[in-house]
Structures are given as structure tokens and as C-alpha cells.
Amino acid sequence: MGITGQRNRTRVGAIGAALVLTLGLAGCGARDEANGANDPGITDTEVVLGQSIPFSGNLSIFAPNSKAAQAVFKRVNAEGGVAMGDGVTRKIRLIALDDGYDPSRTLANAKKLVERDEVFSLYAIFGTPSNNAIVNYTTSKKIPQLVSVIGSSTFGADPETTPYAMGINAPYATEAAIYAKRAEKSNPTAKIAVLYQGDDQGEDFLKGLDAAVEGTGMKIVAKQSFAPTDTTVESQVVNLASSGADVFLNLTTPKFGAQAIKTMIASDWKPEMYLPAFGVAVIQLLTPAELQTVSGIHAGLVTRDPGQEGWATDPAVVDYLKTMKEYGDGSFDPLDRTAIFGAVSAQTMIEILKGTKKPTRAAMMDAARSMDFTVPMLADGLALHTSADDPFALEGLVINTLVDGRWTPDEVVDFDGKTNR
Amino acid sequence: MSQNSGLLARVTARGSYRYVTVALAMAVFFALPHLIAPFQVFQLTQVLIYFLAVLAVSYLAGYSGQVSLGHSVFFAIGAYTVAITSDRMAMPVVVTAVLAFVIAAVIGAVTAVPALFMTGSYRVMVTLALAVVTPMILVRFAGITGGSQGLPVPPQQAPPWTGLADDQYVYYLALAIVAVGLFLIRNLALGRLKRGQIAVKENEIVARSLGIDSARLKVVAFSASAAVASLAGVVYAYLVGYVTPSGVGLLLAVYLLVGACVAGLKAIHGALFGAAFLVYVPEYTSGLDPSLGAVFFGGTVIAVALLMPDGVTGWILSRLKAWSDPSSARAPDPHRPREQALTRVIDTTSASAEKSI
């Protein structure tokens, strides 16, 4: 009895003490938000950018995007820095953190970059879920979330609700619409078969294709999906071939693309084929005989292609390879398309900084919302264009055709301002 | 123990110190969000989330002898309950949390029943299978779950009367939910079911011969553990504001088990060390080199497993004990065998696998 009583008294006392402490602390109220006159992350000598990208996990194959960008920025810094629109030349410092493609880690990284590292702007955040996970945060904090690598046509689509978020690459839906338009030109009553990856990327493609085909004489007659973990897509392609389609959208990465083409040849199916921008390297996986058989297939390209013969003397490509060799960390292949796109992203950021007329985030957004330029590693004929009501920077592709085993530029299709949101 | 006058002995002998400790811990946890930067509040909330989930896993392994490689499933149930309901209607946090809790408890029980007919590693494989199929199911039912794109969760805004910033509000929300989960697990682990559970864990055949309903105990433990893991998922959804299949995949299940092993399987409050490990160590290692961060993290896990076989909590306790009572360090008490967290997981599975053969 005595012990119990003593214990109870201690317990009551302890809890009481905790409550008093708590109330006292709660009385302190919310912390004061720091609100200085100058935007953080920019001085007269330096501008700090922050990136979150998968350096680990399944999607770490995209890490060269960041590494190539580091090389581009290092090169600019070595040459003195970037002459920004306010007349001050600044060096660029990019802080890149790993999120393993886990949106909760992207959000943690974004908060760290903004609050601890005090970056001026976020740069090239990678992936749909990752960008979506932080957009509320960047909007409420008024942090530019620029050059985001995201193929979703809804991200940043409404400048009213997300004034600080913008992507760089053509939304997948727009890419699909471009292929549909091109297919319609050669055959207005085309029967289309689609092979797509069963994830957000594939679904976005499909959504864009459905919208583009609607109201035309064309028809989607067969759809087959695959998982990135599948070992083969043979059965899917056999199914598609049996549909009698005369246009084949082979929306795959090179490994599956090559399998699909081999199956196509084996089953004697000869549709007009389109490959997406991320699948063009497929020709490196085919034999000369196979290349000859499928001659005439199409692919959409966004960047210059240092990996292909004939580009070796292109000044932009020469400069790119030199930059990667001298300033890269040697841990990635400069011919990797992810690295090439990383360079395009970095070059785009440099142009945005050149157009930023005051050292403020608002001025940077003004520059990002009035892009009208091209960058060296972008494919010939393409440009980055934005306006107050068009947030999508890249909305075009260069349709290439396979001639004599090489991609040959055929037609520039630009859907600028026409992305279906 | 009775003849020595070590500090630890005095502390544990007098329950009053425990309440002081609890009160101090409460005060610290209440005060912290006012003293640190917002991104640190975010990290601390992540620690609370992992604490709850690690607690669920370590209770199940340490007190009920059931190893689960599938707790990411229940975490996903919590997170998606929040996302799916708030996508359609605005519901108070309490209602959503209770809903997730009930769903996870039922699914946990349903999962545990067929697993009863299996032993050891086979049972672990059932839970592993659950963890593997979860992301696929989430992608398959895209109409409800948002597919691989995931679902956004509207940001939680602090009611004006609290005077709190939004991140502080979510932190206190997490703290309250953690308190509920901790209370539940503590009562299950140390309460009425304690002896029955330990008997079943140590030797199920003997326990059954003594009239203990081992099946019921196991199902109850699994169901409760699942429900608590779902609460962690609920807080996760409110904190991150976005749920995707990739965030609740197999990797999460493995992380939780790593957290449990680092903490020590029988360490209830010690799960906090496991949770802090999962939040701060990857952050530190990826700061060393972004590309090699995961490798360093793996190395750290191995180092902890080798150097602190009882988990961090066990290591701290043994240090404290050695410091306050040097004699006990030389002559370990035969009645308190060392709880070796990692080897215990392996023992539990392999021993019952042997039995099944």
C-alpha cells in the first residue's frame, strides 16, 4: 500500500512536471520564419543549386544525368562563371543528393537543400513521384523547381497553382501525339498496335495516344504491356502481330526494343514502326542483316547523338566530349543518353541564369517562363520555348528514319504550346 | 543482483526513476520541434514513423518469435488508407487512423492464420511474398491507388489556435499516434500475454502441452503488430504528402527488419535507436559519396551486427551494467542469457525449419 501510494504520487508528479513543461514550451508558439531582404543561395560570386536524384537503387542508371551536369557547371566555372542577367558573373555550385527514387527521401532532400544548404533553386529533380512529392513544399516556400526531369503532362501544367514548378522534357503524352500525327500523315486510316511499359510512363504515353487518335480515321487495334522486370516481350509482340496492325509504336527501352524487332522479323510482320526517344540506342543491339530488314523505321530524337557515326565532327558534340573528358569524374559513359540529357539540362539552366535579371527567385522564374533559346546538345531544329501560359519547355522531336543502319533526320515536329494538359 | 549496489540496479529497483525518465523523455520530445530547424523536425518525424514500424517488427520477432519480412504491406495499408480516403472525402485524422488500424489488424490476422500451418523459414517466405506482391497489386488497381504514379495527400495544415507551423503540427500528430502504438505494444509485450508468448516462442510444443493456445497468441500478436505498422504508414502519408508503390516495396520491409536488429529485438524503447539509425545513417553515408552511400550503409549494418550482436540497446545496457557493476561484466548472470538480436532471428527460423523437417 505504502509503496503503491508512493509510486502513484511520483507518477502524478512526473506527469504533472511534463505537462507544465509542455505548456510552457507550447506557449513559445510557432517559430519565426526567417525572412531576409535577399533571397538565399545567391551572392555576388556564387549561385547554389540543389538536386535530388537516384544515385542508389534500381534507377541509379540515371545518375549520369547529375554527373554530366556537374561537368558542364565545372567547365563554366573554370571559364569564370555564368554572366547573369543582372550583370554579375557567378560560379555555379550544384549540391546533388541521393533519393533512391523514394519520394519521401526526395522531400527530405528538398527540405535539407532549402533549409540547411540554402540553395537558390532546385534543379533537375528526377522522376514523376519525386517531383510530385515536393511540389507542395516548393510552392509554399516559393522555391524554383526548374528543369525537372518528368514526363507527366500534368506537372506544372497550371502556372496559377504551381508557379514555381517547371519540367524540361517533352511530356510523354506529347511525344505519343507526335508519333500519331506522323503516322496519320503516311496513312490516315492506320491501325495502330502499341507495346508499352506497364507503369506511369507507359500510361502517360497511352493517354496521349488515345487523345491524339480520337477523331481521326486511325484506330488503336492492340495494346500490350510489359514490366521492366520481364525477361522477354516475345509473346506480347506475337499478339500484336496477329492484330494485323500496320503501325507499331514500340515504346520500349533498347533491350526490349531489340527483342521486339527480332520477334517482328521472325513473324514476318512489317508495320511502320516508331521508337521513343529513350529507345533509339536499339540499333546498337541489332545485326547488320536485321538493320537492313527493318530499314525505314522511325524514332524521335531530342538530343544530338555522339554515339552515332557522322556526329564526330559536330562542334557541339566535340565540345561536349571534351567537357566530359576534362571535367567529368570518369565514372560514367559520356555516350550514355542519360548523360547527354544531363548536359542539355545543365545548358538549359545556364541559359535561364543568363536571363535572370535580378538576384531573386522571382526574377529567375520570370526568366524560366520566357525561354526562347536552343542549347548546344539539343538536336538540330529544336528549341526551348515557354511563356506565361505555356510551362512546357520542350514539346518537339526530330523524327529520324533508319537508312543504311543509321538514324537520319527526317522531320522536325514541334508541338509548342499544344501539349494536352 | 540483490547483493550488489550498482547504479543500474538501484535505477531499476525503484520504479519512480522510470517515471522521471518517461517524463523527461516526454518533455524532450515535446520541446524538440521548437528548438530545431524545420527539416530537422521532418527528420525527427521520420524517426517517429520508423520507431513505430520497427517496434511492430521487433515485438513480433522478439516476443512472439515470428519474423516478418512483409511489414511493408501493413505500412502500405496505413499510407494508402490516408491517400485513398482523403482523395474522396475529408476525414479527421483519428477516423482515418482507426480505419487503417482496423483494416491492417484484420488483414494481419487473415495472413497469420494460414501461416500457422507453416513453420520457420516457410512462414517468413509467406510474409516475403506479401511484400513482393504489394507494389504489383497497387499498380494493378490503378483506378483506386493511382497506379505507379501514386496518390497525393493534401497537406496537413495546423489549426490556427495551436499557433504551430505545419511541420510542427504533423510532428505532434505523429507523437500522439506513436504514443498509442507504443502503449499497445508495451501492454502486449509486457502484460497479460507476456509469459504465454515467451513460452510459445521458446518451445511451442511444451507451451501447448501446458494448455497455452499458441495459435491464438500468434494470431493476436501478428494482427496487433500489423495494426501498429499501419499507424506508421498513416503518419508517413501525412508527413510526405505523397504515396507510391515504390515507397512501400520490399526495400522498406528489409529496412524495418534491419532497424529491429540494430535496436535489439526485445528492446521496446530501444526501437528508437533502430529508427534513428534508419533515418540518420543513410543520410550521413550518402553525404560521404552519393554513389557509394548505399554501400557504406550496408557496411555499417554489418559492422553493427558484428560488434553489437545484442543490438545498440543491448550494447548500451551491457556497457552501463559493466560500468555500474564491474563484477557482473566478469561473471555474466546465467539466468539472463544475452539476447543476440541477429542470431536470434536466424535461430528462430532455422530451429523451426529443422523441426518441420
PDB file of N, CA and C in Angstrom, chain B residues 194-236:
ATOM      1  N   LYS B 194       2.379 -11.881 -21.784  1.00  0.00           N
ATOM      2  CA  LYS B 194       3.832 -11.977 -21.835  1.00  0.00           C
ATOM      3  C   LYS B 194       4.349 -13.405 -21.682  1.00  0.00           C
ATOM      4  N   ARG B 195       3.955 -14.059 -20.567  1.00  0.00           N
ATOM      5  CA  ARG B 195       4.525 -15.377 -20.296  1.00  0.00           C
ATOM      6  C   ARG B 195       4.117 -16.408 -21.337  1.00  0.00           C
ATOM      7  N   GLY B 196       2.861 -16.357 -21.729  1.00  0.00           N
ATOM      8  CA  GLY B 196       2.379 -17.291 -22.754  1.00  0.00           C
ATOM      9  C   GLY B 196       3.184 -17.149 -24.030  1.00  0.00           C
ATOM     10  N   GLN B 197       3.386 -15.879 -24.438  1.00  0.00           N
ATOM     11  CA  GLN B 197       4.119 -15.618 -25.676  1.00  0.00           C
ATOM     12  C   GLN B 197       5.539 -16.150 -25.592  1.00  0.00           C
ATOM     13  N   ILE B 198       6.180 -15.859 -24.440  1.00  0.00           N
ATOM     14  CA  ILE B 198       7.570 -16.301 -24.306  1.00  0.00           C
ATOM     15  C   ILE B 198       7.641 -17.821 -24.338  1.00  0.00           C
ATOM     16  N   ALA B 199       6.687 -18.461 -23.667  1.00  0.00           N
ATOM     17  CA  ALA B 199       6.665 -19.925 -23.662  1.00  0.00           C
ATOM     18  C   ALA B 199       6.526 -20.458 -25.080  1.00  0.00           C
ATOM     19  N   VAL B 200       5.611 -19.862 -25.847  1.00  0.00           N
ATOM     20  CA  VAL B 200       5.384 -20.322 -27.220  1.00  0.00           C
ATOM     21  C   VAL B 200       6.637 -20.100 -28.055  1.00  0.00           C
ATOM     22  N   LYS B 201       7.270 -18.940 -27.811  1.00  0.00           N
ATOM     23  CA  LYS B 201       8.449 -18.605 -28.603  1.00  0.00           C
ATOM     24  C   LYS B 201       9.593 -19.570 -28.308  1.00  0.00           C
ATOM     25  N   GLU B 202       9.795 -19.858 -26.995  1.00  0.00           N
ATOM     26  CA  GLU B 202      10.945 -20.692 -26.631  1.00  0.00           C
ATOM     27  C   GLU B 202      10.730 -22.149 -27.022  1.00  0.00           C
ATOM     28  N   ASN B 203       9.530 -22.669 -26.772  1.00  0.00           N
ATOM     29  CA  ASN B 203       9.271 -24.061 -27.130  1.00  0.00           C
ATOM     30  C   ASN B 203       7.768 -24.274 -27.263  1.00  0.00           C
ATOM     31  N   GLU B 204       7.313 -24.255 -28.487  1.00  0.00           N
ATOM     32  CA  GLU B 204       5.885 -24.261 -28.733  1.00  0.00           C
ATOM     33  C   GLU B 204       5.221 -25.557 -28.267  1.00  0.00           C
ATOM     34  N   ILE B 205       5.926 -26.677 -28.424  1.00  0.00           N
ATOM     35  CA  ILE B 205       5.317 -27.970 -28.057  1.00  0.00           C
ATOM     36  C   ILE B 205       5.074 -28.034 -26.555  1.00  0.00           C
ATOM     37  N   VAL B 206       6.084 -27.613 -25.784  1.00  0.00           N
ATOM     38  CA  VAL B 206       5.920 -27.598 -24.325  1.00  0.00           C
ATOM     39  C   VAL B 206       4.798 -26.640 -23.944  1.00  0.00           C
ATOM     40  N   ALA B 207       4.781 -25.467 -24.606  1.00  0.00           N
ATOM     41  CA  ALA B 207       3.761 -24.477 -24.273  1.00  0.00           C
ATOM     42  C   ALA B 207       2.370 -25.037 -24.500  1.00  0.00           C
ATOM     43  N   ARG B 208       2.213 -25.718 -25.616  1.00  0.00           N
ATOM     44  CA  ARG B 208       0.893 -26.281 -25.922  1.00  0.00           C
ATOM     45  C   ARG B 208       0.510 -27.356 -24.915  1.00  0.00           C
ATOM     46  N   SER B 209       1.523 -28.146 -24.482  1.00  0.00           N
ATOM     47  CA  SER B 209       1.226 -29.202 -23.520  1.00  0.00           C
ATOM     48  C   SER B 209       0.798 -28.609 -22.184  1.00  0.00           C
ATOM     49  N   LEU B 210       1.154 -27.340 -21.951  1.00  0.00           N
ATOM     50  CA  LEU B 210       0.752 -26.669 -20.715  1.00  0.00           C
ATOM     51  C   LEU B 210      -0.598 -25.986 -20.863  1.00  0.00           C
ATOM     52  N   GLY B 211      -1.220 -26.176 -22.003  1.00  0.00           N
ATOM     53  CA  GLY B 211      -2.550 -25.630 -22.198  1.00  0.00           C
ATOM     54  C   GLY B 211      -2.566 -24.223 -22.767  1.00  0.00           C
ATOM     55  N   ILE B 212      -1.439 -23.743 -23.289  1.00  0.00           N
ATOM     56  CA  ILE B 212      -1.411 -22.406 -23.881  1.00  0.00           C
ATOM     57  C   ILE B 212      -1.887 -22.491 -25.327  1.00  0.00           C
ATOM     58  N   ASP B 213      -2.827 -21.644 -25.676  1.00  0.00           N
ATOM     59  CA  ASP B 213      -3.366 -21.640 -27.033  1.00  0.00           C
ATOM     60  C   ASP B 213      -2.386 -20.887 -27.930  1.00  0.00           C
ATOM     61  N   SER B 214      -1.397 -21.586 -28.451  1.00  0.00           N
ATOM     62  CA  SER B 214      -0.311 -20.912 -29.166  1.00  0.00           C
ATOM     63  C   SER B 214      -0.817 -20.253 -30.441  1.00  0.00           C
ATOM     64  N   ALA B 215      -1.759 -20.910 -31.112  1.00  0.00           N
ATOM     65  CA  ALA B 215      -2.271 -20.348 -32.358  1.00  0.00           C
ATOM     66  C   ALA B 215      -2.897 -18.981 -32.110  1.00  0.00           C
ATOM     67  N   ARG B 216      -3.714 -18.897 -31.057  1.00  0.00           N
ATOM     68  CA  ARG B 216      -4.390 -17.649 -30.757  1.00  0.00           C
ATOM     69  C   ARG B 216      -3.368 -16.556 -30.434  1.00  0.00           C
ATOM     70  N   LEU B 217      -2.388 -16.910 -29.615  1.00  0.00           N
ATOM     71  CA  LEU B 217      -1.377 -15.921 -29.237  1.00  0.00           C
ATOM     72  C   LEU B 217      -0.636 -15.393 -30.460  1.00  0.00           C
ATOM     73  N   LYS B 218      -0.318 -16.281 -31.373  1.00  0.00           N
ATOM     74  CA  LYS B 218       0.432 -15.864 -32.550  1.00  0.00           C
ATOM     75  C   LYS B 218      -0.399 -14.955 -33.451  1.00  0.00           C
ATOM     76  N   VAL B 219      -1.672 -15.346 -33.616  1.00  0.00           N
ATOM     77  CA  VAL B 219      -2.529 -14.527 -34.481  1.00  0.00           C
ATOM     78  C   VAL B 219      -2.737 -13.147 -33.862  1.00  0.00           C
ATOM     79  N   VAL B 220      -2.958 -13.121 -32.542  1.00  0.00           N
ATOM     80  CA  VAL B 220      -3.159 -11.831 -31.867  1.00  0.00           C
ATOM     81  C   VAL B 220      -1.921 -10.959 -32.033  1.00  0.00           C
ATOM     82  N   ALA B 221      -0.753 -11.577 -31.818  1.00  0.00           N
ATOM     83  CA  ALA B 221       0.487 -10.805 -31.927  1.00  0.00           C
ATOM     84  C   ALA B 221       0.679 -10.271 -33.332  1.00  0.00           C
ATOM     85  N   PHE B 222       0.445 -11.120 -34.320  1.00  0.00           N
ATOM     86  CA  PHE B 222       0.671 -10.696 -35.701  1.00  0.00           C
ATOM     87  C   PHE B 222      -0.300  -9.585 -36.080  1.00  0.00           C
ATOM     88  N   SER B 223      -1.551  -9.773 -35.685  1.00  0.00           N
ATOM     89  CA  SER B 223      -2.574  -8.796 -36.016  1.00  0.00           C
ATOM     90  C   SER B 223      -2.267  -7.441 -35.374  1.00  0.00           C
ATOM     91  N   ALA B 224      -1.879  -7.466 -34.103  1.00  0.00           N
ATOM     92  CA  ALA B 224      -1.580  -6.208 -33.409  1.00  0.00           C
ATOM     93  C   ALA B 224      -0.362  -5.533 -34.019  1.00  0.00           C
ATOM     94  N   SER B 225       0.633  -6.338 -34.325  1.00  0.00           N
ATOM     95  CA  SER B 225       1.849  -5.794 -34.917  1.00  0.00           C
ATOM     96  C   SER B 225       1.542  -5.158 -36.275  1.00  0.00           C
ATOM     97  N   ALA B 226       0.695  -5.838 -37.051  1.00  0.00           N
ATOM     98  CA  ALA B 226       0.295  -5.308 -38.356  1.00  0.00           C
ATOM     99  C   ALA B 226      -0.422  -3.973 -38.189  1.00  0.00           C
ATOM    100  N   ALA B 227      -1.323  -3.922 -37.201  1.00  0.00           N
ATOM    101  CA  ALA B 227      -2.101  -2.700 -36.987  1.00  0.00           C
ATOM    102  C   ALA B 227      -1.195  -1.538 -36.614  1.00  0.00           C
ATOM    103  N   VAL B 228      -0.199  -1.802 -35.769  1.00  0.00           N
ATOM    104  CA  VAL B 228       0.713  -0.737 -35.347  1.00  0.00           C
ATOM    105  C   VAL B 228       1.569  -0.273 -36.531  1.00  0.00           C
ATOM    106  N   ALA B 229       1.989  -1.245 -37.368  1.00  0.00           N
ATOM    107  CA  ALA B 229       2.765  -0.864 -38.561  1.00  0.00           C
ATOM    108  C   ALA B 229       1.928   0.025 -39.473  1.00  0.00           C
ATOM    109  N   SER B 230       0.619  -0.241 -39.528  1.00  0.00           N
ATOM    110  CA  SER B 230      -0.231   0.582 -40.394  1.00  0.00           C
ATOM    111  C   SER B 230      -0.311   2.020 -39.867  1.00  0.00           C
ATOM    112  N   LEU B 231      -0.252   2.170 -38.528  1.00  0.00           N
ATOM    113  CA  LEU B 231      -0.265   3.528 -37.963  1.00  0.00           C
ATOM    114  C   LEU B 231       0.963   4.306 -38.443  1.00  0.00           C
ATOM    115  N   ALA B 232       2.091   3.596 -38.533  1.00  0.00           N
ATOM    116  CA  ALA B 232       3.299   4.245 -39.052  1.00  0.00           C
ATOM    117  C   ALA B 232       3.053   4.726 -40.479  1.00  0.00           C
ATOM    118  N   GLY B 233       2.366   3.883 -41.264  1.00  0.00           N
ATOM    119  CA  GLY B 233       2.040   4.257 -42.640  1.00  0.00           C
ATOM    120  C   GLY B 233       1.139   5.479 -42.701  1.00  0.00           C
ATOM    121  N   VAL B 234       0.200   5.561 -41.755  1.00  0.00           N
ATOM    122  CA  VAL B 234      -0.709   6.716 -41.697  1.00  0.00           C
ATOM    123  C   VAL B 234       0.100   8.004 -41.524  1.00  0.00           C
ATOM    124  N   VAL B 235       1.009   7.994 -40.563  1.00  0.00           N
ATOM    125  CA  VAL B 235       1.800   9.203 -40.300  1.00  0.00           C
ATOM    126  C   VAL B 235       2.681   9.526 -41.514  1.00  0.00           C
ATOM    127  N   TYR B 236       3.234   8.469 -42.120  1.00  0.00           N
ATOM    128  CA  TYR B 236       4.075   8.653 -43.308  1.00  0.00           C
ATOM    129  C   TYR B 236       3.323   9.424 -44.390  1.00  0.00           C
TER     130      TYR B 236
END
